[in-house]
Amino acid sequence: MERLDQQMRFAGEVDRLKGVLRQTMLAGPGRRENSAEHSWHVALMAVTLAEYAPPGTDIGRVTVMLLLHDLVEIDAGDLFVYAGEAEQARQQTAERAAANRIFALLPADQAASFRGLWDEFEERRTPEARFARGLDRLQPMLANFAAGGGTWHEHGITADQVLAKVALIEDGSPALGRYARDLVRRAVRDGLLAPAPGPAGRG
Amino acid sequence: MERLDQQMRFAGEVDRLKGVLRQTMLAGPGRRENSAEHSWHVALMAVTLAEYAPPGTDIGRVTVMLLLHDLVEIDAGDLFVYAGEAEQARQQTAERAAANRIFALLPADQAASFRGLWDEFEERRTPEARFARGLDRLQPMLANFAAGGGTWHEHGITADQVLAKVALIEDGSPALGRYARDLVRRAVRDGLLAPAPGPAGRG
């Protein structure tokens, strides 16, 4: 039973992702989203929006990638997508150390396979990783739009900054990229997102 | 864009599952688990424990089933697994009405396919549905064990009641059924679970 015991220890450890808070606000319960909720949401979006992935994309692989892409945040925490470069670099180091620890709870063959999927997601070279990364970026934009501005307001983010992030969605799925670009346009039109830094803005 | 708009409305609607609380307590943050977190956890368990499903089980299908199995709780709420028969019957009616409403947000072909997976999960006839249902039942047991008794204590649940629920896990996976049976034995041994109703108990 040693193999199963290792797998169950992993299944117990991942529970901690429910305590990792993200910046994103939930539209309903008036609190921040946690990374387990986010992971579920993007995995279900992958299934729902599968037809917008490039032909031949293995959606099963995308789904598994999204289920485990944030496990490293158990140790490293979540970093806001608009954080500066130095912070991003520190985060990357912390996430790599976390991946080393967390996936190693599993039997060796499975540790290698899960770690491989995590690396693939990070490296963004395959159609599966690109589609997954696009969804991971799209989901908080939908949440901000639904919440009437959300973290865009809270952090003084402007449309030019959001549009710079849309490139990664386009790279995973041209159709979803167009949808995201149009969402930004609607957010500006509805006053949920400032078009550019104002005189008293942060830029 | 009408098709994509429908899918995005669905993706927005499912966000509400993050506000549906279950009985299960989280070991870490000291609060009850919500159904979105639970759905993520069991989907990841399906991937991790795939080798204990009967040969030929399509784990991709199991994973999708688990990602959407609780969406009906957006309308119907979560019912405790030890609720009485009358309550279970009322819940079933409410869940069916919820399935009618929620899956219909999607384009017709996709609504039919998601609804089919939900029905399959409920009916428990295929190996995929049986394995998924077993995991759905196992996860709160692991949480109770990790939390030092959790809802077993809170609701005065005894080992005989828990063992009656283990049958469904065994039906999905003999190996996971054995693991669950042993977990109950260890829980009784460690004083986390009463072996049978005491003189002042509920039974």
JSON list of C-alpha atoms in Angstrom, two decimals, chain A residues 1 3-5 7-12 14-19 25-29 31 33-41 43-45 47-52 60 63-64 66-68 71 106 109-110 114 138-139 142-143 175-176 178-179 182 186, chain B residues 1 3-5 7-12 14-19 25-29 31 33-41 43-45 47-52 60 63-64 66-68 71 106 109-110 114 138-139 142-143 175-176 178-179 182 186:
[
{"chain": "A", "resi": 1, "resn": "MET", "atom": "CA", "xyz": [0.00, 0.00, 0.00]},
{"chain": "A", "resi": 3, "resn": "ARG", "atom": "CA", "xyz": [2.21, 3.73, -3.42]},
{"chain": "A", "resi": 4, "resn": "LEU", "atom": "CA", "xyz": [-1.39, 4.49, -2.51]},
{"chain": "A", "resi": 5, "resn": "ASP", "atom": "CA", "xyz": [-0.27, 6.02, 0.80]},
{"chain": "A", "resi": 7, "resn": "GLN", "atom": "CA", "xyz": [-0.84, 9.36, -3.42]},
{"chain": "A", "resi": 8, "resn": "MET", "atom": "CA", "xyz": [-3.19, 9.95, -0.49]},
{"chain": "A", "resi": 9, "resn": "ARG", "atom": "CA", "xyz": [-0.59, 12.14, 1.22]},
{"chain": "A", "resi": 10, "resn": "PHE", "atom": "CA", "xyz": [-0.47, 14.19, -1.97]},
{"chain": "A", "resi": 11, "resn": "ALA", "atom": "CA", "xyz": [-4.29, 14.33, -2.05]},
{"chain": "A", "resi": 12, "resn": "GLY", "atom": "CA", "xyz": [-4.20, 15.62, 1.53]},
{"chain": "A", "resi": 14, "resn": "VAL", "atom": "CA", "xyz": [-3.22, 19.76, -2.06]},
{"chain": "A", "resi": 15, "resn": "ASP", "atom": "CA", "xyz": [-6.11, 20.66, 0.26]},
{"chain": "A", "resi": 16, "resn": "ARG", "atom": "CA", "xyz": [-3.99, 23.60, 1.37]},
{"chain": "A", "resi": 17, "resn": "LEU", "atom": "CA", "xyz": [-4.52, 25.35, -1.99]},
{"chain": "A", "resi": 18, "resn": "LYS", "atom": "CA", "xyz": [-8.00, 26.26, -0.67]},
{"chain": "A", "resi": 19, "resn": "GLY", "atom": "CA", "xyz": [-6.31, 28.64, 1.75]},
{"chain": "A", "resi": 25, "resn": "MET", "atom": "CA", "xyz": [-12.78, 39.26, -6.07]},
{"chain": "A", "resi": 26, "resn": "LEU", "atom": "CA", "xyz": [-15.78, 36.94, -6.38]},
{"chain": "A", "resi": 27, "resn": "ALA", "atom": "CA", "xyz": [-18.87, 38.63, -7.77]},
{"chain": "A", "resi": 28, "resn": "GLY", "atom": "CA", "xyz": [-21.18, 36.93, -5.25]},
{"chain": "A", "resi": 29, "resn": "PRO", "atom": "CA", "xyz": [-19.76, 36.24, -1.77]},
{"chain": "A", "resi": 31, "resn": "ARG", "atom": "CA", "xyz": [-14.47, 38.00, -0.78]},
{"chain": "A", "resi": 33, "resn": "GLU", "atom": "CA", "xyz": [-11.09, 33.99, -4.69]},
{"chain": "A", "resi": 34, "resn": "ASN", "atom": "CA", "xyz": [-8.73, 31.23, -3.63]},
{"chain": "A", "resi": 35, "resn": "SER", "atom": "CA", "xyz": [-6.47, 29.27, -5.96]},
{"chain": "A", "resi": 36, "resn": "ALA", "atom": "CA", "xyz": [-8.40, 25.99, -5.65]},
{"chain": "A", "resi": 37, "resn": "GLU", "atom": "CA", "xyz": [-11.60, 27.73, -6.80]},
{"chain": "A", "resi": 38, "resn": "HIS", "atom": "CA", "xyz": [-9.70, 29.41, -9.63]},
{"chain": "A", "resi": 39, "resn": "SER", "atom": "CA", "xyz": [-8.19, 26.06, -10.72]},
{"chain": "A", "resi": 40, "resn": "TRP", "atom": "CA", "xyz": [-11.62, 24.45, -10.86]},
{"chain": "A", "resi": 41, "resn": "HIS", "atom": "CA", "xyz": [-13.05, 27.37, -12.80]},
{"chain": "A", "resi": 43, "resn": "ALA", "atom": "CA", "xyz": [-10.46, 23.60, -15.85]},
{"chain": "A", "resi": 44, "resn": "LEU", "atom": "CA", "xyz": [-14.22, 23.75, -16.45]},
{"chain": "A", "resi": 45, "resn": "MET", "atom": "CA", "xyz": [-13.68, 26.65, -18.88]},
{"chain": "A", "resi": 47, "resn": "VAL", "atom": "CA", "xyz": [-13.92, 21.86, -21.32]},
{"chain": "A", "resi": 48, "resn": "THR", "atom": "CA", "xyz": [-16.59, 24.45, -22.15]},
{"chain": "A", "resi": 49, "resn": "LEU", "atom": "CA", "xyz": [-14.43, 26.45, -24.59]},
{"chain": "A", "resi": 50, "resn": "ALA", "atom": "CA", "xyz": [-12.53, 23.51, -26.11]},
{"chain": "A", "resi": 51, "resn": "GLU", "atom": "CA", "xyz": [-13.72, 24.33, -29.64]},
{"chain": "A", "resi": 52, "resn": "TYR", "atom": "CA", "xyz": [-11.68, 27.58, -29.62]},
{"chain": "A", "resi": 60, "resn": "GLY", "atom": "CA", "xyz": [-7.78, 16.33, -21.60]},
{"chain": "A", "resi": 63, "resn": "THR", "atom": "CA", "xyz": [-7.61, 20.15, -18.19]},
{"chain": "A", "resi": 64, "resn": "VAL", "atom": "CA", "xyz": [-5.09, 18.20, -16.12]},
{"chain": "A", "resi": 66, "resn": "LEU", "atom": "CA", "xyz": [-5.02, 23.51, -15.25]},
{"chain": "A", "resi": 67, "resn": "LEU", "atom": "CA", "xyz": [-6.00, 21.31, -12.29]},
{"chain": "A", "resi": 68, "resn": "LEU", "atom": "CA", "xyz": [-2.39, 21.29, -11.09]},
{"chain": "A", "resi": 71, "resn": "LEU", "atom": "CA", "xyz": [-0.27, 23.77, -6.68]},
{"chain": "A", "resi": 106, "resn": "LEU", "atom": "CA", "xyz": [3.96, 11.27, -5.30]},
{"chain": "A", "resi": 109, "resn": "ASP", "atom": "CA", "xyz": [6.83, 7.96, -12.07]},
{"chain": "A", "resi": 110, "resn": "GLN", "atom": "CA", "xyz": [3.81, 10.08, -11.27]},
{"chain": "A", "resi": 114, "resn": "PHE", "atom": "CA", "xyz": [2.89, 15.84, -13.06]},
{"chain": "A", "resi": 138, "resn": "LEU", "atom": "CA", "xyz": [-8.91, 35.26, -19.33]},
{"chain": "A", "resi": 139, "resn": "GLN", "atom": "CA", "xyz": [-10.69, 34.06, -16.16]},
{"chain": "A", "resi": 142, "resn": "LEU", "atom": "CA", "xyz": [-14.16, 37.94, -16.77]},
{"chain": "A", "resi": 143, "resn": "ALA", "atom": "CA", "xyz": [-14.29, 38.19, -12.96]},
{"chain": "A", "resi": 175, "resn": "ALA", "atom": "CA", "xyz": [-11.07, 33.62, -31.00]},
{"chain": "A", "resi": 176, "resn": "LEU", "atom": "CA", "xyz": [-10.73, 34.02, -27.24]},
{"chain": "A", "resi": 178, "resn": "ARG", "atom": "CA", "xyz": [-10.76, 38.67, -29.90]},
{"chain": "A", "resi": 179, "resn": "TYR", "atom": "CA", "xyz": [-13.33, 38.12, -27.17]},
{"chain": "A", "resi": 182, "resn": "ASP", "atom": "CA", "xyz": [-13.76, 43.29, -27.07]},
{"chain": "A", "resi": 186, "resn": "ARG", "atom": "CA", "xyz": [-16.81, 47.21, -23.34]},
{"chain": "B", "resi": 1, "resn": "MET", "atom": "CA", "xyz": [-20.45, 35.41, -31.55]},
{"chain": "B", "resi": 3, "resn": "ARG", "atom": "CA", "xyz": [-22.45, 30.72, -29.35]},
{"chain": "B", "resi": 4, "resn": "LEU", "atom": "CA", "xyz": [-19.40, 32.08, -27.53]},
{"chain": "B", "resi": 5, "resn": "ASP", "atom": "CA", "xyz": [-21.58, 34.55, -25.65]},
{"chain": "B", "resi": 7, "resn": "GLN", "atom": "CA", "xyz": [-20.64, 29.78, -23.26]},
{"chain": "B", "resi": 8, "resn": "MET", "atom": "CA", "xyz": [-19.28, 32.84, -21.48]},
{"chain": "B", "resi": 9, "resn": "ARG", "atom": "CA", "xyz": [-22.60, 33.35, -19.70]},
{"chain": "B", "resi": 10, "resn": "PHE", "atom": "CA", "xyz": [-22.31, 29.75, -18.48]},
{"chain": "B", "resi": 11, "resn": "ALA", "atom": "CA", "xyz": [-18.69, 30.38, -17.40]},
{"chain": "B", "resi": 12, "resn": "GLY", "atom": "CA", "xyz": [-19.93, 33.38, -15.43]},
{"chain": "B", "resi": 14, "resn": "VAL", "atom": "CA", "xyz": [-20.75, 28.67, -12.56]},
{"chain": "B", "resi": 15, "resn": "ASP", "atom": "CA", "xyz": [-18.77, 31.18, -10.48]},
{"chain": "B", "resi": 16, "resn": "ARG", "atom": "CA", "xyz": [-21.65, 31.00, -7.99]},
{"chain": "B", "resi": 17, "resn": "LEU", "atom": "CA", "xyz": [-20.64, 27.47, -6.96]},
{"chain": "B", "resi": 18, "resn": "LYS", "atom": "CA", "xyz": [-17.85, 29.13, -4.94]},
{"chain": "B", "resi": 19, "resn": "GLY", "atom": "CA", "xyz": [-20.53, 30.45, -2.58]},
{"chain": "B", "resi": 25, "resn": "MET", "atom": "CA", "xyz": [-14.51, 21.45, 7.34]},
{"chain": "B", "resi": 26, "resn": "LEU", "atom": "CA", "xyz": [-11.14, 22.38, 5.82]},
{"chain": "B", "resi": 27, "resn": "ALA", "atom": "CA", "xyz": [-8.18, 21.20, 7.90]},
{"chain": "B", "resi": 28, "resn": "GLY", "atom": "CA", "xyz": [-6.30, 24.48, 7.43]},
{"chain": "B", "resi": 29, "resn": "PRO", "atom": "CA", "xyz": [-8.36, 27.68, 7.20]},
{"chain": "B", "resi": 31, "resn": "ARG", "atom": "CA", "xyz": [-13.96, 27.09, 7.72]},
{"chain": "B", "resi": 33, "resn": "GLU", "atom": "CA", "xyz": [-15.42, 23.85, 2.25]},
{"chain": "B", "resi": 34, "resn": "ASN", "atom": "CA", "xyz": [-17.38, 25.14, -0.73]},
{"chain": "B", "resi": 35, "resn": "SER", "atom": "CA", "xyz": [-18.56, 23.05, -3.65]},
{"chain": "B", "resi": 36, "resn": "ALA", "atom": "CA", "xyz": [-16.16, 24.60, -6.17]},
{"chain": "B", "resi": 37, "resn": "GLU", "atom": "CA", "xyz": [-13.18, 23.67, -3.98]},
{"chain": "B", "resi": 38, "resn": "HIS", "atom": "CA", "xyz": [-14.60, 20.17, -3.51]},
{"chain": "B", "resi": 39, "resn": "SER", "atom": "CA", "xyz": [-15.10, 19.77, -7.28]},
{"chain": "B", "resi": 40, "resn": "TRP", "atom": "CA", "xyz": [-11.50, 20.75, -7.97]},
{"chain": "B", "resi": 41, "resn": "HIS", "atom": "CA", "xyz": [-10.22, 18.40, -5.29]},
{"chain": "B", "resi": 43, "resn": "ALA", "atom": "CA", "xyz": [-11.16, 16.06, -10.16]},
{"chain": "B", "resi": 44, "resn": "LEU", "atom": "CA", "xyz": [-7.48, 16.18, -9.21]},
{"chain": "B", "resi": 45, "resn": "MET", "atom": "CA", "xyz": [-7.93, 12.99, -7.17]},
{"chain": "B", "resi": 47, "resn": "VAL", "atom": "CA", "xyz": [-6.17, 12.06, -12.15]},
{"chain": "B", "resi": 48, "resn": "THR", "atom": "CA", "xyz": [-3.92, 11.08, -9.22]},
{"chain": "B", "resi": 49, "resn": "LEU", "atom": "CA", "xyz": [-5.74, 7.82, -8.42]},
{"chain": "B", "resi": 50, "resn": "ALA", "atom": "CA", "xyz": [-6.58, 6.82, -12.01]},
{"chain": "B", "resi": 51, "resn": "GLU", "atom": "CA", "xyz": [-4.73, 3.50, -11.72]},
{"chain": "B", "resi": 52, "resn": "TYR", "atom": "CA", "xyz": [-7.30, 2.23, -9.17]},
{"chain": "B", "resi": 60, "resn": "GLY", "atom": "CA", "xyz": [-10.83, 12.12, -18.97]},
{"chain": "B", "resi": 63, "resn": "THR", "atom": "CA", "xyz": [-12.61, 14.24, -14.66]},
{"chain": "B", "resi": 64, "resn": "VAL", "atom": "CA", "xyz": [-15.13, 16.24, -16.68]},
{"chain": "B", "resi": 66, "resn": "LEU", "atom": "CA", "xyz": [-16.47, 15.59, -11.50]},
{"chain": "B", "resi": 67, "resn": "LEU", "atom": "CA", "xyz": [-15.85, 19.16, -12.67]},
{"chain": "B", "resi": 68, "resn": "LEU", "atom": "CA", "xyz": [-19.56, 19.60, -13.34]},
{"chain": "B", "resi": 71, "resn": "LEU", "atom": "CA", "xyz": [-23.18, 22.66, -10.56]},
{"chain": "B", "resi": 106, "resn": "LEU", "atom": "CA", "xyz": [-25.10, 26.56, -23.11]},
{"chain": "B", "resi": 109, "resn": "ASP", "atom": "CA", "xyz": [-25.44, 20.52, -28.45]},
{"chain": "B", "resi": 110, "resn": "GLN", "atom": "CA", "xyz": [-23.21, 21.28, -25.50]},
{"chain": "B", "resi": 114, "resn": "PHE", "atom": "CA", "xyz": [-23.01, 18.20, -20.24]},
{"chain": "B", "resi": 138, "resn": "LEU", "atom": "CA", "xyz": [-14.03, 9.30, -0.36]},
{"chain": "B", "resi": 139, "resn": "GLN", "atom": "CA", "xyz": [-12.92, 12.94, -0.33]},
{"chain": "B", "resi": 142, "resn": "LEU", "atom": "CA", "xyz": [-10.22, 12.00, 4.06]},
{"chain": "B", "resi": 143, "resn": "ALA", "atom": "CA", "xyz": [-11.12, 15.54, 5.17]},
{"chain": "B", "resi": 175, "resn": "ALA", "atom": "CA", "xyz": [-8.70, -0.84, -3.95]},
{"chain": "B", "resi": 176, "resn": "LEU", "atom": "CA", "xyz": [-10.06, 2.53, -2.83]},
{"chain": "B", "resi": 178, "resn": "ARG", "atom": "CA", "xyz": [-10.27, -1.24, 0.99]},
{"chain": "B", "resi": 179, "resn": "TYR", "atom": "CA", "xyz": [-8.41, 1.98, 1.73]},
{"chain": "B", "resi": 182, "resn": "ASP", "atom": "CA", "xyz": [-9.05, 0.77, 6.70]},
{"chain": "B", "resi": 186, "resn": "ARG", "atom": "CA", "xyz": [-7.87, 3.79, 12.01]}
]
